[in-house]
Amino acid sequence: MSESKSVGWGKTSAIVFIIVGLCLSYAILRYNIVRSVPLDNLPLYITNKAVALAATILIGLSFLLGPLARFWPKQFEEHLYLRKHLGVIGFGIAALHAIMSLVLLNPGYYSRFYVQGGKFNLTGESSMLFGILAFVIFAAISITSLPPIEKHMHPDQWKLVQRMGYLAYVFVLFHVAIMGFQGWFRSESWQYGMVSISLISALFIVLVLLMRVLVIGFSSKK
């Protein structure tokens, strides 16, 4: 492994450690401490919330570095090489979220997704659909990021697949918004100013997408 790649993975590991740690700390504070969710639910249910938020942020950072480097090149251009690292690890954490969610997916944990009889309601089916679509697209992006696959693709094809990531990120926005938007407007959801993880995820996604729109807008004026 070259020195630059080694440094890249080292920096990425540090970023991942910090983000996952912050997300888990916030989840424990908001749900276990402030909202008195039993500690029995920490290993999977609460940790899964933190994992989902961490995946959203890491994938978002891989998208955000480009616009940041465009507007502030001196500060961010040298870090552009981290985009692939952050995206790949972000997808790995998203895959972990998917597995944990499958284990937890039942009316006991997510009653608002089900009707009587154990079937999904519209909220459950819609949220899961967008989550699955996002996961499939991110999986394709991660696979085409592997050097043996990338070298056999035409550059235009590779860029097209990579840019599909923005569509997948929009699907993630739909996934979290459908899942949690009803709680965003309840006063108890804002206890001590600690908003829900789904709202944090949605706001971060919107920020990333707005930065991309700004880049496109400035590029079209030149």
XYZ file of N, CA and C in Angstrom:
666
model
N 0.849 -1.194 0.000
C 0.000 0.000 0.000
C 0.884 1.243 0.000
N 0.585 2.201 -0.868
C 1.395 3.403 -0.949
C 1.198 4.255 0.291
N 2.163 5.180 0.500
C 2.087 6.034 1.682
C 0.841 6.898 1.668
N 0.474 7.433 0.476
C -0.699 8.307 0.394
C -1.979 7.555 0.730
N -2.080 6.309 0.239
C -3.264 5.519 0.552
C -3.320 5.190 2.036
N -2.147 4.883 2.596
C -2.091 4.567 4.020
C -2.523 5.760 4.859
N -2.025 6.948 4.501
C -2.411 8.162 5.214
C -3.902 8.425 5.046
N -4.413 8.190 3.822
C -5.831 8.409 3.556
C -6.716 7.544 4.425
N -6.381 6.260 4.520
C -7.184 5.375 5.356
C -7.001 5.697 6.829
N -5.818 6.161 7.195
C -5.593 6.553 8.584
C -6.446 7.744 8.973
N -6.470 8.770 8.120
C -7.302 9.949 8.384
C -8.780 9.578 8.397
N -9.162 8.732 7.444
C -10.562 8.324 7.375
C -10.972 7.564 8.630
N -10.099 6.690 9.100
C -10.398 5.930 10.319
C -10.609 6.861 11.504
N -9.781 7.907 11.586
C -9.934 8.871 12.675
C -11.261 9.612 12.562
N -11.611 10.017 11.335
C -12.883 10.711 11.111
C -14.053 9.807 11.475
N -13.977 8.555 11.038
C -15.050 7.594 11.322
C -15.196 7.384 12.828
N -14.077 7.220 13.503
C -14.102 7.004 14.953
C -14.774 8.176 15.663
N -14.433 9.384 15.258
C -15.006 10.580 15.890
C -16.501 10.684 15.608
N -16.887 10.495 14.342
C -18.296 10.648 13.971
C -19.158 9.573 14.618
N -18.708 8.334 14.565
C -19.479 7.255 15.190
C -19.587 7.489 16.697
N -18.491 7.920 17.308
C -18.514 8.198 18.741
C -19.490 9.301 19.105
N -19.489 10.377 18.317
C -20.413 11.485 18.576
C -21.863 11.058 18.362
N -22.102 10.301 17.299
C -23.467 9.852 17.009
C -23.983 8.927 18.106
N -23.137 8.021 18.553
C -23.554 7.096 19.608
C -23.786 7.836 20.923
N -22.922 8.785 21.221
C -23.090 9.571 22.447
C -24.395 10.351 22.416
N -24.694 10.952 21.265
C -25.939 11.716 21.139
C -27.152 10.799 21.279
N -27.082 9.630 20.641
C -28.207 8.694 20.700
C -28.459 8.236 22.134
N -27.399 7.919 22.854
C -27.546 7.481 24.246
C -28.120 8.609 25.100
N -27.589 9.810 24.908
C -28.050 10.950 25.699
C -29.516 11.260 25.421
N -29.883 11.281 24.133
C -31.256 11.666 23.790
C -32.273 10.594 24.154
N -31.952 9.353 23.844
C -32.958 8.303 24.003
C -32.882 7.610 25.364
N -31.696 7.188 25.770
C -31.592 6.454 27.033
C -31.685 7.357 28.253
N -31.090 8.541 28.171
C -31.051 9.418 29.346
C -32.228 10.391 29.368
N -32.392 11.170 28.303
C -33.448 12.188 28.288
C -34.832 11.563 28.146
N -34.965 10.582 27.267
C -36.286 10.005 27.000
C -36.518 8.679 27.720
N -35.563 8.279 28.526
C -35.709 7.108 29.410
C -36.002 5.807 28.672
N -35.432 5.655 27.483
C -35.523 4.366 26.795
C -34.665 3.370 27.580
N -35.173 2.177 27.868
C -34.409 1.220 28.688
C -33.036 0.905 28.101
N -32.065 0.720 28.973
C -30.718 0.372 28.528
C -30.681 -0.989 27.837
N -31.713 -1.795 28.065
C -31.803 -3.078 27.366
C -31.843 -2.885 25.850
N -32.305 -1.710 25.419
C -32.420 -1.433 23.987
C -31.186 -0.763 23.397
N -30.152 -0.571 24.219
C -28.945 0.093 23.737
C -28.149 -0.724 22.715
N -27.928 -2.019 22.937
C -27.030 -2.756 22.030
C -27.440 -2.733 20.560
N -28.735 -2.815 20.276
C -29.179 -2.840 18.878
C -30.028 -1.632 18.506
N -31.114 -1.412 19.220
C -32.090 -0.392 18.828
C -31.490 1.014 18.836
N -30.854 1.388 19.918
C -30.271 2.728 20.013
C -28.999 2.828 19.175
N -28.178 1.789 19.237
C -26.949 1.795 18.433
C -27.271 1.880 16.951
N -28.358 1.243 16.535
C -28.748 1.298 15.126
C -29.075 2.718 14.688
N -29.666 3.496 15.568
C -29.940 4.900 15.253
C -28.632 5.660 15.024
N -27.667 5.415 15.900
C -26.369 6.079 15.771
C -25.653 5.641 14.499
N -25.733 4.363 14.193
C -25.098 3.829 12.985
C -25.715 4.455 11.736
N -27.033 4.586 11.731
C -27.714 5.194 10.583
C -27.269 6.640 10.384
N -27.192 7.393 11.475
C -26.767 8.790 11.381
C -25.314 8.887 10.926
N -24.458 8.032 11.466
C -23.045 8.052 11.086
C -22.875 7.742 9.601
N -23.616 6.762 9.102
C -23.533 6.416 7.680
C -23.975 7.590 6.813
N -25.056 8.248 7.220
C -25.561 9.400 6.469
C -24.526 10.524 6.424
N -23.888 10.785 7.546
C -22.902 11.863 7.610
C -21.656 11.516 6.802
N -21.172 10.293 6.924
C -19.949 9.907 6.215
C -20.146 9.932 4.701
N -21.257 9.388 4.246
C -21.542 9.433 2.807
C -21.724 10.878 2.362
N -22.395 11.666 3.193
C -22.583 13.080 2.870
C -21.268 13.832 2.790
N -20.337 13.521 3.681
C -19.029 14.177 3.641
C -18.282 13.848 2.351
N -18.460 12.624 1.859
C -17.800 12.256 0.601
C -18.339 13.095 -0.557
N -19.615 13.476 -0.488
C -20.200 14.367 -1.495
C -19.822 15.826 -1.232
N -19.723 16.179 0.032
C -19.553 17.579 0.422
C -18.145 18.103 0.152
N -17.165 17.216 0.142
C -15.787 17.663 -0.056
C -15.590 18.370 -1.396
N -16.280 17.897 -2.429
C -16.164 18.529 -3.744
C -16.610 19.982 -3.733
N -17.848 20.265 -3.316
C -18.288 21.661 -3.227
C -17.440 22.517 -2.291
N -17.015 21.952 -1.171
C -16.175 22.719 -0.247
C -14.851 23.099 -0.902
N -14.287 22.156 -1.657
C -13.028 22.439 -2.353
C -13.233 23.450 -3.473
N -14.428 23.476 -4.018
C -14.727 24.428 -5.092
C -14.768 25.858 -4.549
N -15.373 26.032 -3.387
C -15.526 27.369 -2.823
C -14.343 27.781 -1.942
N -13.712 26.817 -1.303
C -12.561 27.108 -0.439
C -11.414 26.157 -0.774
N -10.818 26.328 -1.947
C -9.800 25.373 -2.419
C -8.586 25.249 -1.502
N -8.149 26.349 -0.912
C -6.955 26.286 -0.070
C -7.161 25.388 1.143
N -8.372 25.374 1.662
C -8.643 24.600 2.867
C -9.005 23.144 2.573
N -9.661 22.884 1.434
C -10.246 21.560 1.239
C -9.721 20.784 0.030
N -9.063 21.442 -0.912
C -8.650 20.742 -2.128
C -7.709 19.575 -1.830
N -6.843 19.758 -0.856
C -5.879 18.709 -0.530
C -6.530 17.483 0.104
N -7.796 17.613 0.500
C -8.484 16.498 1.148
C -9.453 15.774 0.210
N -9.465 16.146 -1.054
C -10.409 15.545 -1.987
C -10.219 14.035 -2.128
N -8.987 13.583 -1.946
C -8.717 12.152 -2.104
C -9.444 11.304 -1.057
N -9.951 11.958 -0.007
C -10.660 11.221 1.042
C -12.090 10.858 0.638
N -12.555 11.387 -0.484
C -13.946 11.143 -0.874
C -14.249 9.656 -1.022
N -13.362 8.951 -1.721
C -13.598 7.521 -1.923
C -13.542 6.768 -0.599
N -12.574 7.110 0.233
C -12.439 6.442 1.526
C -13.709 6.618 2.367
N -14.172 7.862 2.450
C -15.360 8.150 3.256
C -16.596 7.466 2.686
N -16.705 7.474 1.354
C -17.861 6.854 0.721
C -17.914 5.354 0.935
N -16.766 4.696 0.786
C -16.729 3.239 0.942
C -17.033 2.835 2.384
N -16.406 3.512 3.339
C -16.669 3.178 4.743
C -18.099 3.571 5.122
N -18.562 4.696 4.586
C -19.948 5.091 4.839
C -20.923 4.037 4.358
N -20.646 3.461 3.184
C -21.520 2.397 2.684
C -21.432 1.160 3.573
N -20.233 0.844 4.036
C -20.081 -0.298 4.931
C -20.903 -0.136 6.201
N -20.902 1.076 6.745
C -21.695 1.341 7.949
C -23.186 1.327 7.615
N -23.537 1.794 6.412
C -24.936 1.721 5.978
C -25.383 0.266 5.855
N -24.486 -0.597 5.385
C -24.810 -2.026 5.295
C -25.042 -2.607 6.686
N -24.228 -2.171 7.644
C -24.429 -2.600 9.032
C -25.794 -2.141 9.536
N -26.165 -0.914 9.204
C -27.487 -0.389 9.579
C -28.603 -1.246 8.977
N -28.432 -1.640 7.721
C -29.450 -2.459 7.062
C -29.610 -3.805 7.773
N -28.498 -4.418 8.140
C -28.552 -5.715 8.823
C -29.213 -5.575 10.192
N -28.804 -4.557 10.937
C -29.387 -4.340 12.264
C -30.882 -4.052 12.166
N -31.270 -3.299 11.146
C -32.683 -2.965 10.966
C -33.507 -4.208 10.652
N -32.943 -5.107 9.844
C -33.657 -6.346 9.525
C -33.886 -7.185 10.778
N -32.904 -7.188 11.666
C -33.048 -7.932 12.921
C -34.150 -7.322 13.790
N -34.227 -5.993 13.784
C -35.166 -5.281 14.656
C -36.555 -5.096 14.058
N -36.689 -5.326 12.759
C -37.909 -4.932 12.059
C -39.097 -5.808 12.446
N -39.856 -5.330 13.411
C -41.086 -5.994 13.832
C -41.949 -4.968 14.566
N -43.236 -5.251 14.734
C -44.138 -4.271 15.367
C -43.748 -3.890 16.785
N -42.989 -4.743 17.460
C -42.579 -4.416 18.813
C -41.670 -3.201 18.874
N -40.826 -3.029 17.864
C -39.919 -1.886 17.813
C -40.474 -0.736 16.978
N -41.156 -1.066 15.893
C -41.609 -0.034 14.956
C -43.109 -0.187 14.698
N -43.893 -0.001 15.725
C -45.340 -0.211 15.608
C -45.980 0.734 14.596
N -45.396 1.932 14.420
C -45.998 2.903 13.505
C -45.868 2.486 12.043
N -45.088 1.450 11.770
C -44.926 0.964 10.401
C -45.927 -0.131 10.042
N -46.735 -0.554 11.010
C -47.564 -1.742 10.809
C -49.047 -1.464 11.048
N -49.862 -2.246 10.353
C -51.294 -2.275 10.630
C -51.576 -3.551 11.412
N -52.781 -3.655 11.899
C -53.156 -4.856 12.638
C -53.047 -6.076 11.726
N -52.411 -7.094 12.209
C -52.178 -8.278 11.394
C -50.721 -8.437 11.021
N -49.924 -7.408 11.305
C -48.487 -7.522 11.104
C -47.968 -7.104 9.751
N -48.832 -6.528 8.895
C -48.368 -6.059 7.592
C -47.926 -4.600 7.679
N -47.040 -4.217 6.743
C -46.625 -2.817 6.671
C -47.800 -1.924 6.301
N -47.827 -0.720 6.868
C -48.741 0.306 6.384
C -48.021 1.126 5.316
N -48.652 2.202 4.847
C -48.058 3.004 3.773
C -46.731 3.620 4.209
N -46.665 4.088 5.443
C -45.420 4.672 5.951
C -44.297 3.645 5.944
N -44.590 2.461 6.440
C -43.577 1.412 6.496
C -43.095 0.999 5.119
N -44.031 0.754 4.208
C -43.641 0.305 2.869
C -42.872 1.386 2.116
N -43.329 2.629 2.221
C -42.666 3.717 1.497
C -41.254 3.953 2.019
N -41.115 3.988 3.331
C -39.803 4.219 3.922
C -38.831 3.102 3.561
N -39.293 1.855 3.652
C -38.428 0.726 3.315
C -38.056 0.730 1.835
N -39.003 1.099 0.975
C -38.729 1.137 -0.459
C -37.578 2.086 -0.763
N -37.646 3.303 -0.233
C -36.592 4.278 -0.522
C -35.264 3.868 0.122
N -35.337 3.227 1.274
C -34.115 2.731 1.891
C -33.448 1.664 1.043
N -34.246 0.760 0.491
C -33.714 -0.309 -0.358
C -33.128 0.264 -1.645
N -33.847 1.194 -2.267
C -33.350 1.807 -3.507
C -32.013 2.506 -3.271
N -31.926 3.242 -2.178
C -30.674 3.935 -1.856
C -29.550 2.934 -1.643
N -29.842 1.868 -0.925
C -28.814 0.867 -0.629
C -28.298 0.208 -1.907
N -29.192 -0.124 -2.816
C -28.793 -0.779 -4.068
C -27.890 0.139 -4.894
N -28.262 1.417 -4.976
C -27.449 2.363 -5.751
C -26.082 2.552 -5.109
N -26.048 2.705 -3.791
C -24.764 2.873 -3.110
C -23.903 1.615 -3.247
N -24.548 0.456 -3.280
C -23.796 -0.785 -3.482
C -23.136 -0.788 -4.856
N -23.879 -0.360 -5.878
C -23.318 -0.289 -7.229
C -22.156 0.695 -7.292
N -22.307 1.818 -6.612
C -21.238 2.820 -6.587
C -19.994 2.264 -5.906
N -20.184 1.574 -4.800
C -19.048 1.012 -4.066
C -18.337 -0.058 -4.883
N -19.109 -0.880 -5.582
C -18.506 -1.935 -6.404
C -17.687 -1.332 -7.539
N -18.235 -0.307 -8.190
C -17.511 0.313 -9.309
C -16.340 1.166 -8.832
N -16.250 1.401 -7.527
C -15.102 2.130 -6.986
C -13.897 1.222 -6.772
N -14.122 -0.089 -6.833
C -13.012 -1.029 -6.678
C -12.104 -0.944 -7.904
N -10.794 -0.821 -7.707
C -9.865 -0.660 -8.843
C -10.031 -1.694 -9.950
N -10.197 -3.002 -9.659
C -10.349 -3.976 -10.755
C -11.593 -3.732 -11.608
N -12.650 -3.204 -10.989
C -13.882 -2.906 -11.728
C -13.747 -1.580 -12.459
N -13.214 -0.593 -11.766
C -13.108 0.753 -12.334
C -12.269 0.777 -13.607
N -11.187 0.007 -13.635
C -10.283 0.065 -14.785
C -10.893 -0.540 -16.046
N -11.962 -1.327 -15.902
C -12.626 -1.916 -17.061
C -13.832 -1.099 -17.519
N -14.062 0.032 -16.890
C -15.197 0.874 -17.257
C -14.726 2.101 -18.020
N -15.554 2.540 -18.956
C -15.277 3.802 -19.648
C -15.438 4.938 -18.637
N -14.578 5.949 -18.702
C -14.670 7.053 -17.729
C -16.050 7.689 -17.634
N -16.725 7.826 -18.777
C -18.066 8.423 -18.749
C -19.062 7.523 -18.022
N -18.928 6.207 -18.238
C -19.801 5.269 -17.530
C -19.553 5.322 -16.026
N -18.280 5.382 -15.670
C -17.923 5.406 -14.250
C -18.467 6.672 -13.581
N -18.326 7.812 -14.259
C -18.827 9.071 -13.700
C -20.345 9.038 -13.541
N -21.029 8.435 -14.518
C -22.485 8.353 -14.448
C -22.919 7.553 -13.223
N -22.264 6.421 -13.003
C -22.604 5.588 -11.843
C -22.336 6.352 -10.550
N -21.195 7.035 -10.487
C -20.848 7.772 -9.273
C -21.844 8.899 -8.993
N -22.281 9.559 -10.052
C -23.228 10.662 -9.863
C -24.610 10.179 -9.459
N -24.882 8.901 -9.670
C -26.140 8.339 -9.187
C -26.216 8.390 -7.664
N -25.062 8.617 -7.047
C -25.038 8.718 -5.594
C -25.923 9.835 -5.070
N -26.043 10.912 -5.834
C -26.908 12.009 -5.397
C -28.376 11.580 -5.399
N -28.750 10.774 -6.388
C -30.113 10.242 -6.408
C -30.335 9.337 -5.197
N -29.343 8.503 -4.913
C -29.451 7.623 -3.747
C -29.575 8.438 -2.466
N -28.854 9.549 -2.407
C -28.899 10.390 -1.210
C -30.276 11.046 -1.065
N -30.889 11.387 -2.181
C -32.266 11.894 -2.140
C -33.204 10.806 -1.618
N -32.972 9.573 -2.049
C -33.785 8.458 -1.553
C -33.604 8.280 -0.041
N -32.382 8.498 0.441
C -32.154 8.432 1.892
C -32.964 9.518 2.596
N -33.013 10.700 1.988
C -33.816 11.790 2.550
C -35.282 11.376 2.650
N -35.805 10.783 1.579
C -37.193 10.304 1.611
C -37.363 9.227 2.685
N -36.386 8.353 2.778
C -36.422 7.250 3.749
C -36.566 7.779 5.175
N -35.713 8.728 5.550
C -35.741 9.229 6.929
C -36.912 10.184 7.158
N -37.291 10.934 6.110
C -38.398 11.884 6.273
C -39.724 11.150 6.461
N -39.967 10.156 5.634
C -41.208 9.386 5.770
C -41.243 8.674 7.118
N -40.089 8.188 7.529
C -40.004 7.449 8.783
C -40.249 8.340 10.002
N -39.722 9.564 9.974
C -39.725 10.332 11.208
C -40.402 11.684 11.205
N -40.963 12.124 10.054
C -41.427 13.514 9.985
C -42.546 13.824 10.973
N -43.388 12.849 11.288
C -44.485 13.125 12.223
C -43.958 13.514 13.602
N -42.853 12.914 13.995
C -42.277 13.234 15.293
C -41.555 14.563 15.327
N -41.211 15.097 14.152
C -40.477 16.364 14.111
C -41.304 17.523 14.660
N -42.611 17.394 14.636
C -43.486 18.502 15.014
C -44.110 18.323 16.398
N -43.660 17.314 17.119
C -44.163 17.105 18.472
C -43.243 17.789 19.469
N -43.829 18.460 20.434
C -43.031 19.216 21.402
C -42.098 18.315 22.197
N -42.544 17.084 22.496
C -41.689 16.193 23.284
C -40.457 15.738 22.512
N -40.518 15.855 21.181
C -39.357 15.482 20.375
C -38.236 16.510 20.469
N -38.551 17.689 21.004
C -37.564 18.762 21.109
C -37.130 18.977 22.559
N -37.316 17.965 23.380
C -36.977 18.082 24.789
C -35.502 18.426 24.968
N -35.236 19.484 25.720
C -33.879 19.994 25.946
C -33.178 20.365 24.632
N -33.964 20.626 23.605
C -33.391 21.007 22.319
C -32.730 19.873 21.569
N -32.933 18.652 22.023
C -32.302 17.494 21.385
C -33.261 16.903 20.356
N -33.063 17.274 19.111
C -33.966 16.851 18.044
C -33.704 15.395 17.680
N -34.636 14.821 16.951
C -34.523 13.410 16.590
C -33.388 13.188 15.603
N -32.879 11.978 15.608
C -31.795 11.616 14.702
C -32.263 11.664 13.248
N -33.519 11.331 13.010
C -34.023 11.397 11.632
C -34.030 12.834 11.122
N -34.338 13.798 11.994
C -34.331 15.204 11.580
C -32.905 15.687 11.331
N -31.973 15.294 12.182
C -30.570 15.657 11.955
C -30.100 15.106 10.616
N -30.445 13.861 10.341
C -30.060 13.239 9.070
C -30.642 14.008 7.893
N -31.925 14.342 7.988
C -32.592 15.051 6.897
C -31.959 16.417 6.651
N -31.680 17.149 7.720
C -31.079 18.479 7.570
C -29.684 18.393 6.967
N -28.923 17.382 7.362
C -27.579 17.228 6.806
C -27.645 16.884 5.320
N -28.580 16.022 4.954
C -28.746 15.671 3.538
C -29.119 16.906 2.724
N -30.040 17.697 3.239
C -30.452 18.920 2.539
C -29.263 19.860 2.365
N -28.434 19.989 3.392
C -27.239 20.832 3.301
C -26.317 20.355 2.182
N -26.072 19.062 2.130
C -25.187 18.505 1.103
C -25.758 18.749 -0.293
N -27.044 18.517 -0.453
C -27.670 18.702 -1.763
C -27.682 20.176 -2.169
N -27.901 21.068 -1.211
C -27.871 22.501 -1.514
C -26.480 22.944 -1.967
N -25.457 22.404 -1.336
C -24.089 22.732 -1.747
C -23.830 22.268 -3.175
N -24.354 21.115 -3.519
C -24.201 20.617 -4.890
C -24.928 21.525 -5.874
N -26.121 21.966 -5.511
C -26.883 22.874 -6.376
C -26.130 24.186 -6.567
N -25.518 24.687 -5.502
C -24.745 25.927 -5.600
C -23.568 25.772 -6.553
N -22.904 24.631 -6.496
C -21.782 24.379 -7.406
C -22.257 24.376 -8.850
N -23.373 23.699 -9.101
C -23.921 23.657 -10.461
C -24.314 25.059 -10.912
N -24.920 25.827 -9.998
C -25.336 27.182 -10.333
C -24.172 28.087 -10.680
N -23.107 28.029 -9.895
C -21.939 28.859 -10.166
C -21.229 28.413 -11.440
N -21.237 27.109 -11.706
C -20.581 26.598 -12.915
C -21.307 27.054 -14.167
N -22.635 27.115 -14.106
C -23.420 27.501 -15.277
C -23.268 28.974 -15.622
N -22.842 29.786 -14.648
C -22.681 31.219 -14.894
C -21.364 31.548 -15.580
N -20.455 30.580 -15.595
C -19.143 30.848 -16.196
C -19.157 30.550 -17.688
